[in-house]
Coordinates of C-alpha atoms in Angstrom, one line a residue:
M226 CA 19.0 -1.4 -65.9
N227 CA 21.1 -3.1 -68.6
G228 CA 22.3 -6.6 -67.8
V229 CA 20.1 -6.9 -64.7
T230 CA 17.3 -9.5 -64.7
I231 CA 15.1 -10.2 -61.7
S232 CA 12.8 -13.3 -61.8
F233 CA 10.9 -15.9 -59.8
D234 CA 11.5 -19.6 -59.8
K235 CA 8.8 -21.9 -61.1
S236 CA 7.0 -22.1 -57.7
R237 CA 7.1 -18.3 -57.5
T238 CA 8.5 -18.6 -54.0
Y239 CA 12.2 -17.6 -54.5
I240 CA 13.6 -14.4 -56.1
N241 CA 16.6 -14.9 -58.5
I242 CA 18.8 -12.2 -60.0
M243 CA 20.9 -12.6 -63.1
L244 CA 23.7 -10.1 -63.8
N245 CA 25.5 -10.0 -67.2
P246 CA 28.6 -7.8 -67.0
S247 CA 29.0 -7.8 -70.8
E248 CA 25.8 -5.8 -71.1
F249 CA 26.7 -3.3 -68.4
T250 CA 27.3 0.4 -69.4
S251 CA 28.5 1.1 -65.9
E252 CA 28.9 -0.6 -62.5
V253 CA 25.6 -1.9 -61.2
D254 CA 24.2 0.3 -58.3
M255 CA 22.8 -1.8 -55.5
R256 CA 20.4 1.0 -54.5
E257 CA 18.9 1.0 -57.9
V258 CA 18.4 -2.8 -57.7
R259 CA 16.8 -2.3 -54.3
K260 CA 14.3 0.3 -55.7
Q261 CA 13.3 -2.1 -58.5
L262 CA 12.7 -4.9 -55.9
E263 CA 10.5 -2.5 -53.8
S264 CA 8.0 -2.3 -56.7
G265 CA 5.7 -4.8 -58.2
E266 CA 5.2 -8.3 -56.8
T267 CA 8.6 -8.4 -55.0
K268 CA 7.6 -5.4 -52.9
R269 CA 6.5 -7.3 -49.8
L270 CA 8.9 -10.3 -50.1
Y271 CA 12.0 -10.9 -48.1
V272 CA 15.3 -9.8 -49.7
S273 CA 18.7 -10.9 -48.3
E274 CA 20.9 -7.8 -48.2
K275 CA 24.0 -10.0 -47.9
S276 CA 23.2 -12.1 -51.0
L277 CA 22.3 -9.0 -53.1
K278 CA 25.5 -7.3 -52.1
S279 CA 27.6 -10.4 -52.9
A280 CA 26.0 -10.7 -56.4
C281 CA 26.5 -7.0 -57.2
D282 CA 30.1 -6.9 -56.0
T283 CA 31.0 -10.0 -58.0
A284 CA 29.4 -8.7 -61.2
N285 CA 31.1 -5.3 -60.8
H286 CA 34.4 -7.0 -60.3
Y287 CA 33.9 -9.0 -63.6
F288 CA 32.8 -5.8 -65.4
K289 CA 36.0 -4.0 -64.3
T290 CA 38.3 -6.9 -65.3
G291 CA 36.5 -7.4 -68.7
D292 CA 35.2 -10.8 -67.7
G293 CA 31.8 -11.5 -69.2
T294 CA 30.8 -14.3 -66.8
V295 CA 27.1 -14.2 -65.9
V296 CA 26.4 -14.0 -62.1
Q297 CA 23.2 -15.8 -60.9
E298 CA 22.1 -15.6 -57.2
R299 CA 19.1 -16.4 -55.1
I300 CA 18.5 -13.1 -53.2
G301 CA 15.0 -13.4 -51.7
E302 CA 12.0 -15.5 -51.0
R303 CA 8.3 -15.4 -50.0
K304 CA 8.1 -16.1 -46.3
N305 CA 5.1 -17.2 -44.3
A306 CA 4.5 -15.7 -40.8
E307 CA 6.6 -17.1 -38.0
V308 CA 4.9 -18.2 -34.7
E309 CA 6.8 -18.7 -31.5
F310 CA 5.6 -19.2 -27.9
R311 CA 7.6 -18.0 -24.9
L312 CA 7.0 -19.4 -21.4
P313 CA 8.8 -18.4 -18.2
E314 CA 9.9 -21.2 -15.8
N315 CA 6.9 -20.8 -13.6
G316 CA 4.6 -21.3 -16.5
M317 CA 2.1 -18.7 -15.3
V318 CA 2.0 -16.8 -18.6
A319 CA 2.6 -17.5 -22.2
N320 CA 3.7 -14.9 -24.8
L321 CA 2.9 -15.2 -28.5
V322 CA 5.7 -13.9 -30.7
L323 CA 4.4 -13.3 -34.2
T324 CA 6.7 -12.2 -37.1
T325 CA 4.6 -10.8 -39.9
P326 CA 4.9 -12.6 -43.4
Y327 CA 7.0 -11.4 -46.4
G328 CA 4.3 -11.9 -49.0
G329 CA 3.4 -15.2 -47.5
K330 CA 0.5 -16.5 -45.4
L331 CA -0.7 -15.4 -42.0
P332 CA -1.9 -18.3 -39.8
S333 CA -5.6 -18.5 -38.9
L334 CA -6.9 -18.4 -35.4
A335 CA -7.4 -22.1 -35.4
T336 CA -3.8 -22.7 -36.5
V337 CA -2.4 -20.5 -33.7
K338 CA -4.5 -22.3 -31.1
S339 CA -3.4 -25.7 -32.5
L340 CA 0.3 -24.5 -32.3
A341 CA -0.3 -23.3 -28.7
V342 CA -1.5 -26.8 -27.7
K343 CA 1.6 -28.3 -29.4
N344 CA 3.7 -25.9 -27.3
R345 CA 1.9 -27.1 -24.1
V346 CA -0.1 -23.9 -23.8
V347 CA -3.5 -25.4 -22.9
R348 CA -5.2 -23.2 -20.2
G349 CA -6.0 -19.5 -19.8
V350 CA -5.7 -18.8 -23.5
S351 CA -7.4 -15.6 -24.6
T352 CA -9.0 -15.8 -28.1
K353 CA -9.6 -12.1 -28.2
K354 CA -5.9 -11.3 -27.7
I355 CA -4.9 -13.7 -30.5
E356 CA -7.5 -12.2 -32.8
A357 CA -6.2 -8.7 -32.0
M358 CA -2.6 -9.8 -32.8
L359 CA -3.6 -11.3 -36.1
K360 CA -5.5 -8.1 -37.1
A361 CA -2.5 -6.0 -36.1
A362 CA -0.2 -8.3 -38.2
R363 CA -2.3 -7.8 -41.3
N364 CA -1.7 -4.0 -41.2
A365 CA 1.9 -4.2 -40.1
A366 CA 5.0 -4.0 -42.4
P367 CA 6.6 -7.4 -43.4
G368 CA 9.0 -8.7 -40.8
T369 CA 7.4 -6.8 -37.9
V370 CA 7.8 -8.7 -34.7
L371 CA 4.7 -8.6 -32.4
E372 CA 4.7 -10.0 -28.9
E373 CA 1.8 -10.2 -26.5
T374 CA 0.7 -12.2 -23.5
I375 CA -2.1 -14.5 -24.8
A376 CA -2.4 -16.9 -21.9
K377 CA -2.4 -16.5 -18.2
G378 CA -2.5 -19.0 -15.4
L379 CA -4.5 -18.6 -12.2
P380 CA -2.3 -18.2 -9.1
A381 CA -3.4 -20.3 -6.1
R382 CA -5.1 -18.3 -3.4
N383 CA -3.9 -19.5 0.0
G384 CA -6.5 -20.0 2.7
K385 CA -7.0 -17.3 5.3
N386 CA -6.2 -18.0 9.0
S387 CA -9.1 -18.1 11.4
K388 CA -10.5 -14.7 12.4
F389 CA -11.9 -13.3 15.6
V390 CA -15.3 -11.7 15.5
P391 CA -16.4 -9.7 18.6
L392 CA -20.0 -10.4 19.6
V393 CA -20.3 -7.2 21.7
P394 CA -19.2 -3.7 20.7
N395 CA -16.7 -1.6 22.6
A396 CA -18.3 1.3 24.5
L397 CA -16.5 3.9 22.3
E398 CA -17.9 2.3 19.1
R399 CA -21.4 2.5 20.6
V400 CA -21.0 6.2 21.4
L401 CA -19.6 7.0 17.9
R402 CA -22.4 5.2 16.2
P403 CA -25.7 6.6 17.5
Q404 CA -28.8 4.5 17.3
T405 CA -31.6 4.9 14.7
N406 CA -35.2 5.3 15.7
E407 CA -38.2 3.7 14.0
G408 CA -38.0 6.1 11.0
E409 CA -34.4 5.2 10.4
R410 CA -33.3 8.7 11.4
V411 CA -30.2 8.9 13.6
D412 CA -30.9 10.2 17.1
M413 CA -27.7 11.8 18.4
R414 CA -29.1 11.7 22.0
N415 CA -29.8 7.9 21.9
L416 CA -26.5 6.2 22.4
G417 CA -28.0 2.8 23.1
E418 CA -27.8 0.7 26.3
V419 CA -24.6 0.7 28.3
I420 CA -22.6 -2.4 27.3
C421 CA -22.2 -4.6 30.3
V422 CA -22.2 -8.3 30.1
K423 CA -23.2 -11.0 32.6
V424 CA -21.4 -14.2 33.4
N425 CA -21.4 -16.8 30.6
T426 CA -22.2 -14.3 27.8
P427 CA -20.7 -15.1 24.4
V428 CA -18.2 -12.3 23.7
L429 CA -15.9 -13.5 20.9
R430 CA -16.2 -16.1 18.1
R431 CA -13.3 -17.7 16.2
T432 CA -14.2 -18.4 12.6
P433 CA -12.6 -21.5 11.0
P434 CA -9.7 -21.0 8.5
T435 CA -10.5 -21.2 4.8
K436 CA -9.1 -23.9 2.4
G437 CA -8.1 -21.4 -0.2
R438 CA -8.4 -21.8 -4.0
T439 CA -6.3 -24.0 -6.2
G440 CA -4.7 -22.4 -9.2
F441 CA -3.2 -23.6 -12.5
D442 CA -0.5 -22.6 -15.0
V443 CA -0.8 -22.3 -18.7
K444 CA 0.5 -25.8 -19.2
G445 CA -2.5 -27.2 -17.3
N446 CA -0.7 -28.1 -14.1
T447 CA -2.7 -27.7 -10.9
I448 CA -1.1 -25.3 -8.3
P449 CA -2.3 -26.4 -4.8
A450 CA -3.4 -23.8 -2.3
V451 CA -2.0 -23.7 1.3
Q452 CA -4.8 -24.0 3.8
G453 CA -5.2 -21.4 6.5
E454 CA -4.2 -22.1 10.1
W455 CA -6.1 -22.1 13.3
I456 CA -5.1 -19.2 15.5
D457 CA -5.3 -19.7 19.2
F458 CA -7.3 -17.4 21.4
K459 CA -5.2 -14.8 23.2
M460 CA -6.9 -15.1 26.5
G461 CA -7.8 -11.8 28.1
T462 CA -9.0 -11.1 31.6
G463 CA -12.4 -12.2 32.6
T464 CA -12.9 -14.7 29.7
V465 CA -13.0 -18.5 29.3
V466 CA -13.4 -20.8 26.3
S467 CA -16.9 -22.3 26.1
D468 CA -17.2 -26.0 27.2
S469 CA -19.6 -26.7 24.4
D470 CA -17.9 -24.8 21.6
A471 CA -14.1 -24.5 21.3
N472 CA -14.5 -21.5 18.9
L473 CA -16.5 -19.4 21.4
L474 CA -15.1 -17.2 24.2
M475 CA -17.4 -16.6 27.1
S476 CA -17.3 -14.0 29.9
S477 CA -16.3 -15.5 33.2
I478 CA -17.3 -12.4 35.2
S479 CA -19.9 -9.6 34.9
G480 CA -18.4 -6.4 33.5
M481 CA -17.6 -4.2 30.6
P482 CA -16.1 -5.8 27.4
K483 CA -13.2 -4.3 25.6
Y484 CA -11.7 -5.8 22.4
R485 CA -8.3 -4.5 21.3
D486 CA -5.4 -6.2 19.4
Q487 CA -7.4 -9.4 19.0
I488 CA -7.7 -9.7 22.8
M489 CA -11.1 -9.6 24.5
N490 CA -11.0 -8.4 28.1
I491 CA -13.9 -8.2 30.5
D492 CA -13.1 -5.5 32.9
D493 CA -14.7 -5.9 36.3
T494 CA -16.9 -2.9 36.4
F495 CA -17.5 -0.5 39.2
I496 CA -20.9 1.2 38.8
C497 CA -22.1 4.2 40.7
N498 CA -24.7 7.0 40.2
G499 CA -22.3 9.9 40.4
V500 CA -19.0 10.9 41.8
N501 CA -19.1 13.7 44.4
V502 CA -18.1 14.5 48.0
G503 CA -20.5 11.8 49.2
T504 CA -18.9 9.0 47.2
G505 CA -15.3 10.2 47.4
H506 CA -12.6 9.6 44.8
I507 CA -12.6 6.4 42.8
N508 CA -9.5 4.3 42.2
Y509 CA -10.4 1.0 40.6
E510 CA -8.5 -1.9 38.9
G511 CA -11.1 -2.4 36.2
A512 CA -13.7 -0.3 34.3
V513 CA -15.7 2.4 35.9
L514 CA -19.3 3.3 34.8
V515 CA -20.8 6.5 36.3
N516 CA -24.5 7.0 35.7
G517 CA -24.5 10.6 36.7
D518 CA -22.2 13.7 37.0
V519 CA -18.7 14.0 38.3
T520 CA -18.5 17.1 40.4
E521 CA -15.7 19.7 41.0
K522 CA -12.3 18.5 42.3
M523 CA -13.3 14.8 42.2
Q524 CA -10.9 12.1 40.9
I525 CA -11.5 8.9 39.0
K526 CA -8.6 6.5 38.3
A527 CA -9.3 3.2 36.5
A528 CA -7.2 0.5 34.8
G529 CA -10.0 -0.1 32.2
D530 CA -12.4 2.2 30.4
V531 CA -14.2 5.1 32.1
T532 CA -17.7 5.8 30.9
I533 CA -19.6 8.7 32.3
N534 CA -23.3 9.1 31.5
G535 CA -23.4 12.7 32.7
F536 CA -21.4 15.9 33.0
V537 CA -17.9 16.4 34.3
E538 CA -16.9 19.7 36.0
S539 CA -13.3 20.5 37.0
A540 CA -12.4 16.9 37.8
Y541 CA -9.4 14.6 37.1
I542 CA -10.1 11.4 35.2
E543 CA -7.4 8.9 34.3
S544 CA -8.0 5.7 32.4
G545 CA -5.9 2.7 31.2
G546 CA -8.3 2.4 28.3
D547 CA -10.8 4.9 26.8
I548 CA -12.6 7.8 28.5
I549 CA -16.2 8.4 27.3
I550 CA -18.3 11.3 28.5
T551 CA -21.7 11.3 27.0
E552 CA -22.5 14.8 28.0
G553 CA -20.1 17.7 28.5
A554 CA -16.9 18.5 30.4
M555 CA -15.9 21.9 31.7
G556 CA -13.2 23.4 33.8
K557 CA -11.7 26.7 34.9
V558 CA -8.3 27.8 33.6
N559 CA -5.8 29.6 35.7
D560 CA -4.5 32.1 33.1
K561 CA -1.3 33.0 35.0
Q562 CA -0.1 29.5 35.7
G563 CA -1.8 27.9 32.7
D564 CA -3.4 25.2 34.9
F565 CA -6.5 23.5 33.8
Q566 CA -8.9 22.4 36.6
C567 CA -10.5 19.7 34.4
R568 CA -8.0 17.0 33.1
L569 CA -8.7 13.9 31.1
V570 CA -5.8 11.4 30.7
A571 CA -6.2 8.1 28.8
A572 CA -4.0 5.3 27.3
G573 CA -6.6 4.9 24.6
S574 CA -9.0 7.4 23.0
I575 CA -11.2 10.1 24.5
H576 CA -14.8 11.1 23.6
V577 CA -16.7 14.1 25.0
Q578 CA -19.9 15.5 23.7
H579 CA -18.9 19.1 24.2
G580 CA -16.2 20.8 26.3
Q581 CA -14.5 24.0 27.4
G582 CA -11.5 24.6 29.5
I583 CA -10.2 21.0 29.5
D584 CA -6.7 19.5 29.4
I585 CA -6.9 16.3 27.3
Q586 CA -4.0 13.8 26.9
C587 CA -4.4 10.4 25.1
S588 CA -2.6 8.0 22.9
G589 CA -5.5 7.5 20.5
D590 CA -8.0 9.9 18.9
I591 CA -10.0 12.7 20.4
T592 CA -13.6 12.8 19.3
V593 CA -16.0 15.6 20.2
G594 CA -19.8 15.5 19.6
R595 CA -20.5 19.2 19.0
Q596 CA -18.0 21.8 20.2
L597 CA -14.7 22.2 22.0
A598 CA -13.1 25.5 23.0
Y599 CA -10.4 27.1 25.2
S600 CA -8.7 23.7 25.8
R601 CA -5.3 22.0 25.5
L602 CA -5.1 18.8 23.6
R603 CA -2.3 16.3 23.3
C604 CA -3.0 13.1 21.3
G605 CA -1.4 10.4 19.2
G606 CA -4.2 10.3 16.7
A607 CA -6.7 12.6 15.1
V608 CA -9.0 15.3 16.5
I609 CA -12.6 15.0 15.1
V610 CA -15.4 17.4 16.1
G611 CA -18.9 16.4 14.9
Q612 CA -20.3 13.2 13.5
I613 CA -17.6 10.7 12.7
D614 CA -18.7 10.3 9.0
K615 CA -19.0 14.0 8.3
P616 CA -17.7 16.2 11.2
M617 CA -19.6 19.6 11.3
G618 CA -18.8 20.7 14.9
N619 CA -16.9 23.8 16.1
L620 CA -13.3 23.9 17.2
F621 CA -11.7 27.2 18.4
A622 CA -9.4 28.8 20.9
C623 CA -7.4 25.6 21.5
D624 CA -3.8 24.6 21.7
I625 CA -3.3 21.2 20.0
I626 CA -0.5 18.7 19.5
S627 CA -1.6 15.9 17.2
Q628 CA -0.2 13.2 15.0
D629 CA -3.1 13.0 12.5
R630 CA -5.7 15.2 10.9
I631 CA -7.8 17.9 12.6
E632 CA -11.3 17.9 11.2
A633 CA -14.4 19.9 12.1
G634 CA -17.2 21.9 10.5
T635 CA -15.7 25.2 11.7
L636 CA -12.1 25.8 12.6
G637 CA -11.5 29.1 14.5
A638 CA -14.0 31.8 15.4
V639 CA -15.3 35.1 14.0
S640 CA -13.5 36.8 16.9
G641 CA -10.2 35.6 15.4
S642 CA -9.3 33.7 18.6
T643 CA -6.2 31.6 17.9
L644 CA -6.3 27.9 17.2
K645 CA -2.8 26.5 17.2
V646 CA -2.0 23.0 15.8
D647 CA 1.5 21.6 16.1
F648 CA 2.3 18.4 14.3
S649 CA 6.1 18.5 15.2
P650 CA 6.6 16.3 18.3
G651 CA 5.3 13.1 16.6
F652 CA 7.3 13.8 13.4
N653 CA 10.5 14.5 15.4
Q654 CA 10.1 11.1 17.2
L655 CA 10.0 9.4 13.8
L656 CA 13.0 11.4 12.6
E657 CA 15.0 10.4 15.7
R658 CA 14.1 6.7 15.1
K659 CA 15.0 7.0 11.5
D660 CA 18.4 8.7 12.2
S661 CA 19.4 6.1 14.9
L662 CA 18.3 3.2 12.6
D663 CA 20.2 4.7 9.6
E664 CA 23.4 5.1 11.7
L665 CA 23.1 1.6 13.1
L666 CA 22.4 0.2 9.6
R667 CA 25.4 2.0 8.2
Q668 CA 27.7 0.5 10.9
I669 CA 26.4 -3.0 10.5
R670 CA 26.5 -2.8 6.7
E671 CA 30.2 -1.8 6.8
N672 CA 31.0 -4.6 9.3
N673 CA 29.0 -7.1 7.2
L674 CA 31.0 -6.1 4.0
K675 CA 34.3 -6.6 5.8
H676 CA 33.2 -9.9 7.3
K677 CA 32.0 -11.1 3.8
E678 CA 35.4 -10.5 2.4
K679 CA 37.0 -12.5 5.2
I680 CA 34.4 -15.4 4.8
D681 CA 35.0 -15.5 1.0
L682 CA 38.8 -15.6 1.7
I683 CA 38.3 -18.5 4.1
Q684 CA 36.0 -20.4 1.8
A685 CA 38.5 -20.0 -1.1
K686 CA 41.2 -21.8 0.9
K687 CA 41.5 -25.4 2.0
I688 CA 40.7 -25.5 5.7
P689 CA 42.6 -27.9 8.0
K690 CA 40.4 -30.4 9.8
E691 CA 41.1 -29.0 13.2
L692 CA 39.9 -25.5 12.1
Q693 CA 36.8 -26.6 10.3
R694 CA 34.6 -26.2 13.4
K695 CA 35.8 -22.7 14.0
A696 CA 35.2 -21.8 10.3
A697 CA 31.6 -23.2 10.5
E698 CA 31.0 -21.1 13.7
A699 CA 32.4 -18.0 11.8
L700 CA 30.0 -18.7 8.9
E701 CA 27.1 -19.1 11.2
L702 CA 27.9 -15.8 12.9
F703 CA 28.2 -14.1 9.5
N704 CA 24.8 -15.5 8.5
N705 CA 23.2 -14.3 11.7
E706 CA 24.7 -10.8 11.1
S707 CA 23.4 -10.9 7.5
A708 CA 19.9 -11.8 8.8
L709 CA 20.1 -9.0 11.3
L710 CA 21.1 -6.6 8.5
E711 CA 18.1 -7.6 6.4
W712 CA 15.8 -7.2 9.4
L713 CA 17.2 -3.7 10.1
E714 CA 16.9 -2.7 6.4
N715 CA 13.2 -3.7 6.5
K716 CA 12.7 -1.7 9.7
A717 CA 14.4 1.3 8.2
N718 CA 12.1 1.0 5.1
D719 CA 9.1 0.8 7.5
V720 CA 10.2 4.0 9.3
K721 CA 10.8 5.8 6.1
A722 CA 7.3 4.8 4.9
A723 CA 5.9 5.9 8.3
K724 CA 7.5 9.3 7.8
E725 CA 6.0 9.7 4.4
H726 CA 2.6 8.6 5.7
Y727 CA 2.8 11.0 8.6
Q728 CA 3.3 14.0 6.2
A729 CA 0.5 12.8 4.1
D730 CA -1.9 12.3 7.0
I731 CA -1.5 15.6 8.9
K732 CA -4.0 18.2 7.7
L733 CA -6.6 20.7 8.8
I734 CA -10.1 20.1 7.3
A735 CA -12.9 22.6 7.7
N736 CA -16.1 21.2 6.3
K737 CA -18.0 24.5 6.7
R738 CA -15.7 27.5 7.4
L739 CA -12.1 28.4 8.4
Y740 CA -11.6 31.7 10.2
P741 CA -8.5 33.9 10.7
G742 CA -6.1 33.0 13.5
V743 CA -5.9 29.3 12.7
S744 CA -2.3 28.0 12.4
A745 CA -0.6 24.8 11.5
K746 CA 3.1 23.9 12.3
L747 CA 5.5 21.2 11.3
N748 CA 9.0 22.2 12.8
N749 CA 10.0 25.4 11.0
R750 CA 7.2 25.2 8.4
N751 CA 4.2 27.3 9.4
W752 CA 0.9 28.2 7.9
R753 CA -1.6 30.8 9.3
S754 CA -5.0 31.9 8.0
E755 CA -5.1 35.7 7.6
R756 CA -8.7 35.8 6.3
E757 CA -11.9 33.8 6.3
Y758 CA -12.2 30.8 4.0
D759 CA -15.1 28.7 2.9
R760 CA -14.8 24.9 3.1
A761 CA -11.0 24.3 3.0
K762 CA -8.2 21.7 3.5
I763 CA -4.7 22.7 4.6
H764 CA -2.3 19.9 3.8
Y765 CA 1.5 19.3 3.8
D766 CA 3.3 18.4 0.6
S767 CA 6.9 18.9 -0.8
H768 CA 8.1 20.5 2.5
Q769 CA 5.3 23.2 2.4
W770 CA 1.8 23.8 3.7
H771 CA -0.8 24.2 0.9
Y772 CA -4.3 25.6 1.0
E773 CA -6.9 23.8 -1.1
P774 CA -10.6 24.6 -1.3
I775 CA -13.1 21.7 -0.8
I776 CA -15.5 21.6 -3.7

């Protein structure tokens, strides 16, 4: 271009432009100048658009007015890379901001590390991440801004509170975990010795709290850990703290141990060799252990666990804990009235090895060793038929209300006998809780908003001395209401999460086969098997039941 000269200064750091309007044949085009700058040695150097435009506009003005004054301007330069460190207030991370050079130098790894130290980034620095950033900068266009976290602190790990370790297993745990013989093979018939403890037997140990682990931030400051706390024993019945060890709980009576909700109870245990006409009904304020059968029309009522090492026939058993029947249970069913002659009612869980014609009600899980048929089940947990780790038992011809999964080897039977599973009652309870909480939350939220406006209005004005006490009381009431609102919001979130977990947990799992006549229900959403399936899972998702083969 005539009249346009682009050159370097003596140090070859700055770009100068000289525009001579007297040599122009037409107005200089800034775009043409830009093209010229994007070739040759100036290609990767920084060019100031503002300075270039100013020089071109001035020269064009002189050209139009016939003024031959030469315009000289510094329009660019060679820039080295720019390095900046960004640290948040807590100093737990440090970000490196690297602006790639315009024809200048890129810092070395050692230089970046040295600059990090000058910026008080001294701990948790990752050499690999800095090297990766420098490598990316070499291939990036000039002026590219790269940002990456190159240093991380270590948060302090607070100590854990003291824990409670039971030294004796619950009876139900023993039944669900059969013993191994000498060849390490599991013997399903060997359920171990009945767990009964004598006086002064250690039953629960308290472990000391841990100190935690100190941390540090990227500036090298130490972050102290909070030591765990000693948790006091929650004293159950039949237990006492050891005289020689304050962290050991001993049994003060002979009986059956039961550990639940961090409380160890020793239930005074009634032991008999069978329940029949000769012994009469049993009504006991403790645990009951029957080393024999329970015969027809007999009753057992206990405040603790009921363990029966035998068979139950058409009897009524009620427990304030778990019911464990190591053999089977069977009863007659009055088809016209729908009455079951054999009934098991427990506040905890129920385990039976096999059963038929039983009415089972419990708050926990129902576990069956081998097979359950022609029964009615109501439980607050899961129904598992077979070994607990891989259930392969049979479940058919039952009417079930559950709040968790139904899992067995075979669901239903070849005959097509119906197996009905209804998950609705537990879900509806959650919905009722959610609706009532949401309504209460809406009302308190509205009230809190109105009260906030009033409090803001009061605080904005000068309050007379005689009314300051009442204003302070009003503020305290408002703060209490706000705290209640926050607590309710957390509860509402918990119920919402529980509703989502409920829908995710309910399912039918057949580890061997699923026959026709098996149905699942959640309110007005139903699923029914019309054919035979191999290993299958029926689960609830997006307001629908879905069949999924198990591979």
